[in-house]
Amino acid sequence: MNYRNRAISFLKKPHNVILVSLAVILIYLTVVPMLTIMMDTFTVHQAELMRVKGARVGDFTLYHWTKVLFSSAGKKIFYEPFLNTMLVAFGTCFIAILLGGTVAWLVTRTNMRFKGVISTLFIFPYIMPSWTLAMAWLNFFKNSLVGGAPGFFTAITGIQTPNWFAYGLFPIVVVLGLHYAPFAYILIGGILRNMDANLEEAALILKASRGKIMRKITIPIVLPAMLSTFLLVFSSAMSAFAVPAFLGTSVRFQVLTTQMFRTLNGLNPGYGYIIALIMILIGVLILGINQKIIGTRRSFTTITGKSSNIAYLNLRGFRSVISVLLLLLVALVCIVPLLSFALESFIMEPGNYSLGNFTTLFWVGSGDPTIANGEPGVLRNSSIFHGLWNSVRLSVIVAFIAGSVGILAGYAIVKRRNSRLSLLVNNLAFFPYLMPSMAFGAIYLSMFAVKRGFIPPLYGTFALLVLVGAVKYLPFASRASVGAMHQLSNEIEEAGTIQGIGWGKRMLRIIIPIQKASFLSGYLLPFISCMRELSLFILLVTPSSRILTTMLFQYNEKGWNQYANAINLLIVLFVVISNLVVNRVTGASIDKGIGGH
């Protein structure tokens, strides 16, 4: 058979056409942007002409690398934000693993009360946008030392909170730690629940102490999960933008993401591209190590059988105390922030919580010229409705594209499993997950700010937001689809082929209906993630394409706290309700099987 016939035979199969098409498209949308951003670190930009003397726009230069890494200015530009980022990431990991691991152990290994309620509420901070807790922290603990009205704590007690407690490293680490603690709880709790309890019971029969069982059996078994949690939380905390922006900007506490946002929006885009590139390399390194650990864990958990009767540790007299304290903690983290948003959105003068100070102006008022430039209330504000409309339609379009492409990718990858082409597409589809959101936005800003071949400049257009969102969330959909297709026998589709049913009809009438629950989650996960996303879009939005999360950020920067709190409440309620719909429609629940009975 000659090459022409081979090519015709190859392209007659739909999954081969899908793989070739996706390989070309994803190389253009993932690999080419990486090369573009690398070139931008060696290129003179318009905003830098005043500093790079004698240069013209587009000239080759080492100015950015020299300035960022090897000059005295590099301390402020890169090294201090890098050190702060490392401190934030390590501190976040410590709190998340300590809190999440402890709660997972209490739920799975003790006779603690209220397990179902605690298990459900404990994952709530992970469902909500990360900056929710940051705004709640400001509502409670902000002081007047850096300007503005004090929060609840000072208003009630008269005690001024110190700057280190209200802003900067400490609150950022605490807030991110609380946000990612559910992540540690899910991973470590899953291992603990599936662990063979016979090992611990055998040790108890041999009169081993509880401490020794914990050190010699329990911790070694969950150690791979703890290491994996550490790396994933470290990567997420390193790429966090909103929390450091809300809690660190007022005291000039810069991390890599806030520094990247500042430089790309200012006069030093070359510095920002270098920071983005370094963050991507660190993210790829961390997740590469994680993949290595997952491989190690597979060979480690060779325990067979499972005890039917797990002997729970009797907490004795501490049972009620620990149960109530933990219940109060999760209520404090999950419910109190929402109440604070509602309260702050109804007061006229920040910091004054007397009944006479309450107003509905910021919800249904027509606007007061002396307050916030006469901005009308949230429910009468056309700009906010425009932002909400943009958020919803962006999330719907992104979810449709990512979900549909994910189904095709999963189908084709599994049909040609273990082939080079299949592995290439599989890796390209997962590549966006490795990049921090802010860096990913910076890449597309760099690539599509100018005309590329037949593609016109896209900066400032809604299409660019759709494109970057669809590519960024493709890994969610493709992973869900690959998993679903692996569960599906080839014989089912082959029966349709024998009957002469075309490929399109086989997909719509056989394959998709059988695995609709998994495919549906591939649509809904991008929808929810996109709805609460800030850092991915913050560099790309313009006044005409603003979405609700970027509007919240801008209101907060202006100091219009009542509007910011009202918008935050709307976003949280929308995300939580959407997540409940996801669970109801798909039957999926991330806490299922850990504490629920």
Coordinates of C-alpha atoms in Angstrom, one line a residue:
M1 CA 0.0 0.0 0.0
N2 CA 1.5 3.4 -1.0
Y3 CA 1.6 6.5 1.2
R4 CA -1.5 8.0 -0.5
N5 CA -3.6 5.0 0.2
R6 CA -2.3 4.7 3.7
A7 CA -3.2 8.4 4.3
I8 CA -6.7 7.9 2.9
S9 CA -7.2 4.8 5.0
F10 CA -6.0 6.6 8.1
L11 CA -8.3 9.6 7.6
K12 CA -11.3 7.4 6.9
K13 CA -11.5 6.8 10.7
P14 CA -13.2 9.7 12.6
H15 CA -10.9 9.3 15.6
N16 CA -7.8 9.8 13.5
V17 CA -9.2 13.0 11.9
I18 CA -10.1 14.3 15.4
L19 CA -6.6 13.5 16.8
V20 CA -4.8 15.2 13.8
S21 CA -7.1 18.3 14.0
L22 CA -6.7 18.6 17.8
A23 CA -2.9 18.2 17.6
V24 CA -2.6 21.1 15.1
I25 CA -5.1 23.3 17.0
L26 CA -3.6 22.6 20.5
I27 CA 0.0 23.1 19.3
Y28 CA -1.1 26.5 18.1
L29 CA -2.9 27.4 21.3
T30 CA -0.5 26.0 23.9
V31 CA 3.0 25.5 22.5
V32 CA 3.1 28.6 20.2
P33 CA 2.0 31.0 23.0
M34 CA 4.8 29.6 25.2
L35 CA 7.3 30.4 22.4
T36 CA 5.7 33.8 22.0
I37 CA 6.1 34.7 25.6
M38 CA 9.7 33.6 25.6
M39 CA 10.4 35.9 22.6
D40 CA 8.7 38.7 24.4
T41 CA 11.2 38.5 27.2
F42 CA 13.9 39.4 24.7
T43 CA 11.9 42.1 22.8
V44 CA 11.7 45.9 23.4
H45 CA 8.0 46.9 23.9
Q46 CA 6.4 50.3 23.2
A47 CA 6.1 51.1 26.9
E48 CA 9.8 50.6 27.5
L49 CA 11.3 52.9 24.8
M50 CA 12.2 55.5 27.4
R51 CA 14.4 53.1 29.4
V52 CA 16.0 51.0 26.7
K53 CA 17.9 53.9 25.1
G54 CA 18.4 53.9 21.4
A55 CA 16.2 50.9 20.8
R56 CA 13.1 50.6 18.6
V57 CA 10.0 48.5 19.2
G58 CA 10.7 44.9 18.4
D59 CA 14.5 45.1 18.8
F60 CA 16.3 42.2 20.5
T61 CA 17.4 43.0 24.0
L62 CA 18.7 41.3 27.2
Y63 CA 17.6 44.4 29.2
H64 CA 14.7 42.6 30.9
W65 CA 16.6 39.5 32.1
T66 CA 19.5 41.6 33.2
K67 CA 17.3 44.0 35.1
V68 CA 15.1 41.3 36.7
L69 CA 17.7 38.8 37.7
F70 CA 21.1 40.5 37.9
S71 CA 20.7 44.2 38.8
S72 CA 20.2 45.8 42.2
A73 CA 16.6 46.6 41.2
G74 CA 16.0 42.9 40.9
K75 CA 15.5 42.6 44.6
K76 CA 12.3 44.6 44.5
I77 CA 11.2 43.4 41.1
F78 CA 11.6 39.7 41.5
Y79 CA 13.5 38.4 44.6
E80 CA 11.3 39.9 47.3
P81 CA 8.0 38.8 45.6
F82 CA 9.6 35.4 45.0
L83 CA 10.5 35.0 48.7
N84 CA 7.1 36.2 49.8
T85 CA 5.5 33.7 47.4
M86 CA 7.5 30.9 48.8
L87 CA 6.6 31.9 52.4
V88 CA 2.9 32.1 51.4
A89 CA 3.0 28.7 49.7
F90 CA 4.8 26.9 52.5
G91 CA 2.7 28.5 55.2
T92 CA -0.5 27.6 53.3
C93 CA 0.6 24.0 52.9
F94 CA 1.3 23.7 56.7
I95 CA -2.2 25.0 57.7
A96 CA -4.0 23.1 55.0
I97 CA -2.5 19.7 55.7
L98 CA -2.5 20.1 59.5
L99 CA -6.2 21.2 59.5
G100 CA -7.5 19.1 56.6
G101 CA -5.5 16.0 57.8
T102 CA -6.7 16.3 61.4
V103 CA -10.4 16.7 60.4
A104 CA -10.0 13.7 58.0
W105 CA -8.6 11.6 60.8
L106 CA -11.3 12.6 63.2
V107 CA -14.1 11.9 60.7
T108 CA -12.7 8.5 59.6
R109 CA -11.1 7.1 62.7
T110 CA -12.9 8.4 65.7
N111 CA -16.5 8.3 67.2
M112 CA -16.9 12.1 66.8
R113 CA -20.4 13.4 66.5
F114 CA -22.0 15.4 63.5
K115 CA -19.7 13.7 60.9
G116 CA -22.1 14.1 58.0
V117 CA -22.7 17.9 58.7
I118 CA -19.0 18.6 59.3
S119 CA -18.0 16.7 56.2
T120 CA -20.4 18.6 54.0
L121 CA -19.7 22.0 55.5
F122 CA -15.9 21.5 55.6
I123 CA -15.6 21.4 51.8
F124 CA -17.7 24.6 51.5
P125 CA -14.6 27.0 51.4
Y126 CA -13.2 25.1 48.5
I127 CA -16.4 25.4 46.5
M128 CA -16.5 29.2 47.1
P129 CA -14.1 31.6 45.3
S130 CA -10.9 31.9 47.2
W131 CA -11.2 35.6 47.7
T132 CA -14.4 35.2 49.6
L133 CA -12.6 34.5 52.9
A134 CA -10.2 37.3 52.1
M135 CA -13.0 39.8 52.0
A136 CA -14.5 38.4 55.1
W137 CA -11.2 38.8 56.9
L138 CA -11.1 42.5 55.9
N139 CA -14.7 42.9 57.1
F140 CA -13.7 41.6 60.5
F141 CA -10.1 42.7 61.1
K142 CA -9.2 45.7 58.9
N143 CA -7.9 48.7 60.8
S144 CA -7.7 52.4 60.2
L145 CA -3.9 52.5 60.3
V146 CA -3.7 52.3 56.5
G147 CA -6.8 54.3 55.9
G148 CA -10.5 53.5 55.8
A149 CA -13.0 52.4 58.4
P150 CA -12.2 49.6 60.9
G151 CA -13.9 46.2 60.8
F152 CA -16.3 44.4 63.2
F153 CA -13.6 43.5 65.7
T154 CA -12.4 47.1 66.3
A155 CA -16.0 48.4 66.2
I156 CA -17.1 46.0 68.9
T157 CA -14.0 45.9 71.2
G158 CA -12.4 49.2 70.5
I159 CA -9.1 47.4 70.0
Q160 CA -7.1 48.4 66.9
T161 CA -5.8 45.3 65.1
P162 CA -2.1 45.5 64.3
N163 CA -1.1 45.7 60.6
W164 CA 0.6 42.3 60.6
F165 CA -2.6 40.7 61.7
A166 CA -5.0 42.7 59.4
Y167 CA -2.8 42.7 56.2
G168 CA 0.1 41.0 54.6
L169 CA 1.7 37.6 55.1
F170 CA -0.2 36.3 58.1
P171 CA -3.8 36.8 56.9
I172 CA -2.9 35.6 53.4
V173 CA -1.4 32.3 54.7
V174 CA -4.4 31.8 57.1
V175 CA -7.0 32.5 54.4
L176 CA -5.4 30.3 51.7
G177 CA -4.8 27.6 54.3
L178 CA -8.5 27.6 55.2
H179 CA -9.4 27.6 51.5
Y180 CA -7.2 24.6 50.6
A181 CA -7.8 22.6 53.9
P182 CA -10.8 20.9 52.2
F183 CA -8.5 19.8 49.4
A184 CA -6.2 18.1 52.0
Y185 CA -9.3 16.7 53.7
I186 CA -10.6 15.1 50.5
L187 CA -7.2 13.5 49.5
I188 CA -6.1 12.3 52.9
G189 CA -9.6 11.3 54.0
G190 CA -10.0 9.2 50.9
I191 CA -6.9 7.2 51.7
L192 CA -7.8 6.8 55.4
R193 CA -11.3 5.5 54.6
N194 CA -10.0 3.0 52.0
M195 CA -7.1 1.9 54.2
D196 CA -7.3 -1.7 55.6
A197 CA -8.2 -1.2 59.3
N198 CA -7.0 -4.7 60.1
L199 CA -3.5 -3.3 60.3
E200 CA -4.5 -1.0 63.2
E201 CA -6.6 -3.6 64.8
A202 CA -3.8 -6.1 64.8
A203 CA -1.5 -3.5 66.4
L204 CA -4.1 -2.9 69.1
I205 CA -4.4 -6.6 69.8
L206 CA -0.6 -6.6 70.2
K207 CA -1.0 -3.9 72.8
A208 CA 0.7 -1.1 70.7
S209 CA -0.2 2.4 72.0
R210 CA -2.3 4.7 69.9
G211 CA 0.7 7.0 69.4
K212 CA 2.8 4.2 68.1
I213 CA 0.1 3.0 65.7
M214 CA -0.2 6.6 64.4
R215 CA 3.6 6.9 63.8
K216 CA 4.3 3.3 62.5
I217 CA 1.1 2.5 60.5
T218 CA -1.3 5.4 59.8
I219 CA 1.2 8.2 58.9
P220 CA 3.4 6.0 56.6
I221 CA 0.3 4.8 54.7
V222 CA -1.1 8.3 54.1
L223 CA 2.4 9.9 53.6
P224 CA 2.2 9.7 49.7
A225 CA -1.2 11.4 49.8
M226 CA 0.2 14.0 52.1
L227 CA 3.1 14.7 49.8
S228 CA 0.8 14.8 46.8
T229 CA -1.4 17.3 48.7
F230 CA 1.6 19.3 49.7
L231 CA 2.7 19.8 46.0
L232 CA -0.7 20.5 44.6
V233 CA -1.5 23.0 47.4
F234 CA 1.9 24.6 47.0
S235 CA 1.3 25.0 43.3
S236 CA -2.1 26.5 43.8
A237 CA -1.0 28.9 46.6
M238 CA 1.9 30.0 44.5
S239 CA -0.4 31.0 41.6
A240 CA -3.0 32.6 43.8
F241 CA -3.7 36.2 42.9
A242 CA -7.0 37.5 44.4
V243 CA -6.2 36.8 48.1
P244 CA -2.7 38.5 48.0
A245 CA -4.2 41.4 46.1
F246 CA -7.1 41.9 48.6
L247 CA -4.9 41.4 51.7
G248 CA -1.5 42.5 50.7
T249 CA -1.8 45.5 48.3
S250 CA -2.5 48.1 51.0
V251 CA 0.8 47.3 52.8
R252 CA 2.7 46.7 49.6
F253 CA 3.2 43.0 50.2
Q254 CA 3.9 41.7 46.7
V255 CA 4.0 38.1 45.5
L256 CA 4.8 37.0 42.0
T257 CA 1.2 37.1 40.7
T258 CA 0.5 40.7 42.0
Q259 CA 4.0 41.8 40.8
M260 CA 3.2 40.3 37.4
F261 CA -0.2 42.1 37.3
R262 CA 1.5 45.4 38.3
T263 CA 4.3 45.2 35.7
L264 CA 2.1 44.0 32.8
N265 CA -0.4 46.8 33.5
G266 CA 2.4 49.3 33.9
L267 CA 5.4 50.3 32.0
N268 CA 7.4 47.1 32.3
P269 CA 5.7 44.3 30.4
G270 CA 9.0 42.5 29.7
Y271 CA 9.4 42.0 33.5
G272 CA 5.9 40.6 33.7
Y273 CA 6.6 38.1 30.9
I274 CA 9.7 36.8 32.7
I275 CA 7.8 36.3 35.9
A276 CA 5.1 34.5 34.0
L277 CA 7.7 32.2 32.4
I278 CA 9.4 31.4 35.7
M279 CA 6.0 30.6 37.3
I280 CA 5.1 28.3 34.5
L281 CA 8.4 26.4 34.8
I282 CA 7.9 26.1 38.6
G283 CA 4.4 24.8 38.0
V284 CA 5.5 22.2 35.5
L285 CA 8.3 21.1 37.8
I286 CA 5.9 20.8 40.8
L287 CA 3.3 18.8 38.9
G288 CA 6.0 16.6 37.3
I289 CA 7.2 15.7 40.8
N290 CA 3.5 15.1 41.8
Q291 CA 3.1 12.6 38.9
K292 CA 6.2 10.8 40.1
I293 CA 4.8 10.6 43.6
I294 CA 1.5 9.3 42.3
G295 CA 3.4 6.6 40.5
T296 CA 5.2 5.7 43.7
R297 CA 1.9 5.6 45.6
R298 CA 0.4 3.1 43.2
S299 CA 3.2 0.7 44.0
F300 CA 2.9 1.4 47.7
T301 CA -0.8 0.7 48.3
T302 CA -0.7 -3.0 47.7
I303 CA -2.9 -3.7 50.7
T304 CA -5.7 -6.1 50.0
G305 CA -9.0 -6.7 51.7
K306 CA -10.9 -4.3 53.9
S307 CA -12.1 -4.6 57.4
S308 CA -15.9 -4.7 57.7
N309 CA -15.8 -3.3 61.2
I310 CA -13.5 -0.4 61.7
A311 CA -12.7 0.1 65.4
Y312 CA -13.2 3.9 66.0
L313 CA -11.1 5.5 68.6
N314 CA -13.3 6.4 71.5
L315 CA -12.8 10.1 72.3
R316 CA -14.5 9.5 75.7
G317 CA -15.1 12.7 77.6
F318 CA -13.7 14.8 74.8
R319 CA -16.2 13.5 72.2
S320 CA -18.8 16.3 72.6
V321 CA -16.2 19.0 73.2
I322 CA -14.2 18.2 70.0
S323 CA -17.4 17.8 68.0
V324 CA -18.9 21.1 69.0
L325 CA -15.6 23.0 68.6
L326 CA -15.2 21.6 65.1
L327 CA -18.8 22.4 64.2
L328 CA -18.3 25.9 65.4
L329 CA -15.1 26.2 63.3
V330 CA -16.7 25.1 60.1
A331 CA -19.7 27.4 60.7
L332 CA -17.3 30.3 61.4
V333 CA -15.5 29.6 58.1
C334 CA -18.5 28.8 55.9
I335 CA -21.6 30.8 57.2
V336 CA -20.3 33.8 59.0
P337 CA -18.5 35.3 55.9
L338 CA -21.7 35.3 54.0
L339 CA -23.5 37.1 56.9
S340 CA -20.7 39.6 57.0
F341 CA -21.1 40.3 53.2
A342 CA -24.8 40.9 53.7
L343 CA -24.3 43.1 56.7
E344 CA -21.5 45.3 55.1
S345 CA -23.7 45.8 52.0
F346 CA -26.5 47.4 54.1
I347 CA -24.5 50.0 56.1
M348 CA -24.1 53.5 55.0
E349 CA -21.0 54.5 56.9
P350 CA -18.4 51.7 57.1
G351 CA -17.5 50.8 60.7
N352 CA -20.7 52.1 62.2
Y353 CA -23.1 49.2 63.0
S354 CA -25.9 51.2 64.8
L355 CA -29.4 50.5 63.5
G356 CA -29.8 54.1 62.2
N357 CA -26.9 53.5 59.8
F358 CA -28.5 50.7 57.9
T359 CA -29.7 51.5 54.3
T360 CA -30.9 49.7 51.2
L361 CA -29.2 52.3 49.0
F362 CA -26.5 49.9 47.8
W363 CA -29.0 47.3 46.7
V364 CA -32.1 49.1 45.3
G365 CA -31.2 52.8 45.6
S366 CA -31.1 55.1 42.5
G367 CA -27.7 56.5 43.6
D368 CA -26.4 59.4 45.7
P369 CA -24.1 61.9 43.9
T370 CA -22.1 62.3 47.1
I371 CA -21.4 58.5 47.4
A372 CA -19.4 56.4 44.9
N373 CA -20.0 58.9 42.1
G374 CA -23.8 58.3 42.2
E375 CA -23.5 54.6 41.4
P376 CA -27.0 53.1 41.6
G377 CA -27.7 50.0 43.8
V378 CA -26.6 46.6 42.7
L379 CA -30.1 45.5 41.7
R380 CA -30.7 48.7 39.6
N381 CA -27.2 49.0 38.1
S382 CA -27.1 48.4 34.4
S383 CA -23.2 48.0 34.5
I384 CA -23.5 45.2 37.1
F385 CA -26.2 43.5 35.1
H386 CA -24.0 43.8 32.0
G387 CA -21.1 42.3 34.0
L388 CA -23.4 39.5 35.2
W389 CA -24.6 38.8 31.7
N390 CA -21.1 38.7 30.4
S391 CA -20.1 36.3 33.2
V392 CA -23.0 34.0 32.5
R393 CA -22.7 33.9 28.7
L394 CA -18.9 33.6 28.9
S395 CA -19.3 30.6 31.3
V396 CA -21.9 29.0 29.1
I397 CA -19.9 29.4 25.9
V398 CA -16.7 28.3 27.5
A399 CA -18.4 25.3 29.1
F400 CA -20.0 24.3 25.7
I401 CA -16.7 24.6 23.8
A402 CA -14.5 22.9 26.5
G403 CA -17.0 20.2 27.1
S404 CA -17.7 19.4 23.5
V405 CA -14.0 19.4 22.5
G406 CA -13.3 17.4 25.7
I407 CA -15.7 14.7 24.6
L408 CA -14.1 14.4 21.1
A409 CA -10.6 14.4 22.7
G410 CA -11.5 11.7 25.2
Y411 CA -13.2 9.6 22.4
A412 CA -10.2 9.8 20.1
I413 CA -7.5 9.4 22.7
V414 CA -9.1 6.2 24.1
K415 CA -9.8 4.8 20.6
R416 CA -6.1 5.2 19.6
R417 CA -4.7 4.6 23.1
N418 CA -0.9 4.1 23.5
S419 CA -0.2 5.5 20.0
R420 CA 2.2 8.5 19.8
L421 CA -0.5 10.7 18.3
S422 CA -2.9 9.9 21.1
L423 CA -0.2 10.6 23.8
L424 CA 0.6 13.9 22.1
V425 CA -3.0 15.1 22.1
N426 CA -3.5 13.8 25.7
N427 CA -0.5 15.8 27.0
L428 CA -1.4 18.9 25.0
A429 CA -4.9 18.9 26.3
F430 CA -3.6 18.6 29.9
F431 CA -0.8 21.2 29.4
P432 CA -3.0 24.3 30.3
Y433 CA -3.6 22.8 33.7
L434 CA 0.1 23.1 34.5
M435 CA 0.1 26.9 34.0
P436 CA -0.9 29.4 36.7
S437 CA -4.0 31.2 35.6
M438 CA -2.4 34.7 35.7
A439 CA 0.5 33.5 33.6
F440 CA -1.8 31.8 31.1
G441 CA -3.7 35.1 30.7
A442 CA -0.4 36.9 30.2
I443 CA 0.6 34.4 27.4
Y444 CA -2.6 35.1 25.5
L445 CA -2.3 38.8 26.1
S446 CA 1.2 38.6 24.5
M447 CA 0.1 36.5 21.6
F448 CA -3.1 38.1 20.6
A449 CA -2.4 41.7 21.3
V450 CA -1.2 42.0 17.6
K451 CA -2.4 40.5 14.3
R452 CA -1.2 36.8 13.9
G453 CA -1.5 35.7 10.3
F454 CA -5.2 35.8 9.4
I455 CA -6.3 36.3 13.0
P456 CA -6.8 40.0 13.8
P457 CA -5.8 41.5 17.2
L458 CA -8.1 40.1 19.8
Y459 CA -7.2 42.2 22.8
G460 CA -10.3 43.8 24.2
T461 CA -12.7 41.5 22.5
F462 CA -15.1 39.0 24.2
A463 CA -13.8 36.3 21.8
L464 CA -10.4 36.4 23.5
L465 CA -12.0 35.7 26.9
V466 CA -13.9 32.8 25.4
L467 CA -10.7 31.4 23.7
V468 CA -8.5 31.6 26.8
G469 CA -11.3 30.2 29.1
A470 CA -12.0 27.3 26.7
V471 CA -8.3 26.3 26.5
K472 CA -7.7 26.7 30.2
Y473 CA -10.6 24.5 31.2
L474 CA -10.2 21.9 28.5
P475 CA -8.3 19.6 30.9
F476 CA -11.4 19.3 33.2
A477 CA -13.5 18.2 30.3
S478 CA -10.9 16.0 28.6
R479 CA -10.0 14.1 31.8
A480 CA -13.7 13.5 32.5
S481 CA -14.2 12.2 29.0
V482 CA -11.1 10.0 28.9
G483 CA -12.3 8.4 32.2
A484 CA -15.8 7.8 30.8
M485 CA -14.5 6.3 27.5
H486 CA -12.2 3.9 29.3
Q487 CA -15.2 2.5 31.0
L488 CA -17.0 1.9 27.7
S489 CA -16.5 -1.4 25.8
N490 CA -15.6 -1.1 22.1
E491 CA -18.2 -3.8 21.4
I492 CA -21.0 -1.3 22.0
E493 CA -19.8 1.0 19.2
E494 CA -18.8 -1.9 17.0
A495 CA -22.4 -3.3 17.2
G496 CA -23.6 0.1 15.8
T497 CA -21.0 0.0 13.0
I498 CA -22.1 -3.5 11.9
Q499 CA -25.6 -2.2 11.7
G500 CA -24.4 0.5 9.3
I501 CA -25.0 3.4 11.7
G502 CA -22.9 6.5 10.9
W503 CA -20.3 7.9 13.3
G504 CA -22.3 11.0 14.2
K505 CA -25.4 9.0 15.0
R506 CA -23.4 6.5 17.0
M507 CA -22.0 9.3 19.1
L508 CA -25.4 11.0 19.6
R509 CA -27.5 7.9 20.1
I510 CA -25.2 5.4 21.7
I511 CA -22.0 6.7 23.3
I512 CA -23.1 10.0 24.7
P513 CA -26.4 8.8 26.3
I514 CA -24.6 5.8 28.0
Q515 CA -22.0 8.1 29.7
K516 CA -24.0 11.3 29.9
A517 CA -23.3 11.8 33.6
S518 CA -19.6 11.9 33.1
F519 CA -19.8 14.0 30.0
L520 CA -22.2 16.4 31.7
S521 CA -19.7 17.0 34.5
G522 CA -17.2 17.9 31.7
Y523 CA -19.5 20.8 30.8
L524 CA -20.5 21.9 34.3
L525 CA -17.0 21.9 35.9
P526 CA -15.7 24.5 33.4
F527 CA -19.0 26.5 33.9
I528 CA -18.6 26.8 37.6
S529 CA -14.8 27.4 37.4
C530 CA -15.3 30.1 34.8
M531 CA -18.1 31.8 36.8
R532 CA -15.8 32.4 39.8
E533 CA -12.5 33.0 37.9
L534 CA -10.7 36.3 38.4
S535 CA -6.9 35.9 37.8
L536 CA -7.3 34.3 34.3
F537 CA -9.3 37.2 32.9
I538 CA -8.0 40.2 35.0
L539 CA -5.3 41.1 32.4
L540 CA -7.6 40.7 29.4
V541 CA -10.9 42.5 30.2
T542 CA -11.7 46.0 29.0
P543 CA -14.7 48.2 30.0
S544 CA -16.8 46.6 27.3
S545 CA -16.0 43.0 28.2
R546 CA -16.0 43.3 32.0
I547 CA -17.3 40.3 34.0
L548 CA -18.6 40.2 37.5
T549 CA -15.4 39.1 39.2
T550 CA -13.3 41.8 37.6
M551 CA -15.9 44.4 38.5
L552 CA -15.8 43.2 42.1
F553 CA -12.0 43.7 42.1
Q554 CA -12.3 47.2 40.7
Y555 CA -15.0 48.2 43.2
N556 CA -12.8 46.9 46.0
E557 CA -9.8 48.9 44.6
K558 CA -11.9 52.1 44.6
G559 CA -12.9 51.5 48.2
W560 CA -16.6 51.0 47.4
N561 CA -16.9 48.2 49.9
Q562 CA -20.7 48.0 50.1
Y563 CA -21.0 47.4 46.3
A564 CA -18.0 44.9 46.5
N565 CA -19.7 42.9 49.3
A566 CA -23.0 42.9 47.5
I567 CA -21.5 41.6 44.3
N568 CA -19.4 39.0 46.2
L569 CA -22.6 37.7 47.9
L570 CA -24.2 37.4 44.5
I571 CA -21.3 35.5 43.0
V572 CA -21.0 33.1 46.0
L573 CA -24.7 32.3 45.9
F574 CA -24.6 31.8 42.2
V575 CA -21.6 29.4 42.4
V576 CA -23.0 27.5 45.4
I577 CA -26.4 27.0 43.7
S578 CA -24.8 26.0 40.5
N579 CA -22.7 23.4 42.4
L580 CA -25.8 22.1 44.0
V581 CA -27.4 21.7 40.6
V582 CA -24.3 19.9 39.4
N583 CA -24.5 17.4 42.3
R584 CA -28.3 17.0 41.7
V585 CA -27.9 16.4 38.0
T586 CA -24.8 14.3 37.9
G587 CA -25.1 12.7 41.3
A588 CA -21.4 13.6 41.9
S589 CA -20.2 14.9 45.3
I590 CA -16.6 15.5 46.2
D591 CA -17.2 14.6 49.9
K592 CA -19.1 11.4 49.0
G593 CA -17.8 8.5 51.0
I594 CA -15.6 10.4 53.4
G595 CA -17.9 11.4 56.2
G596 CA -21.4 10.9 54.9
H597 CA -23.3 8.0 56.2

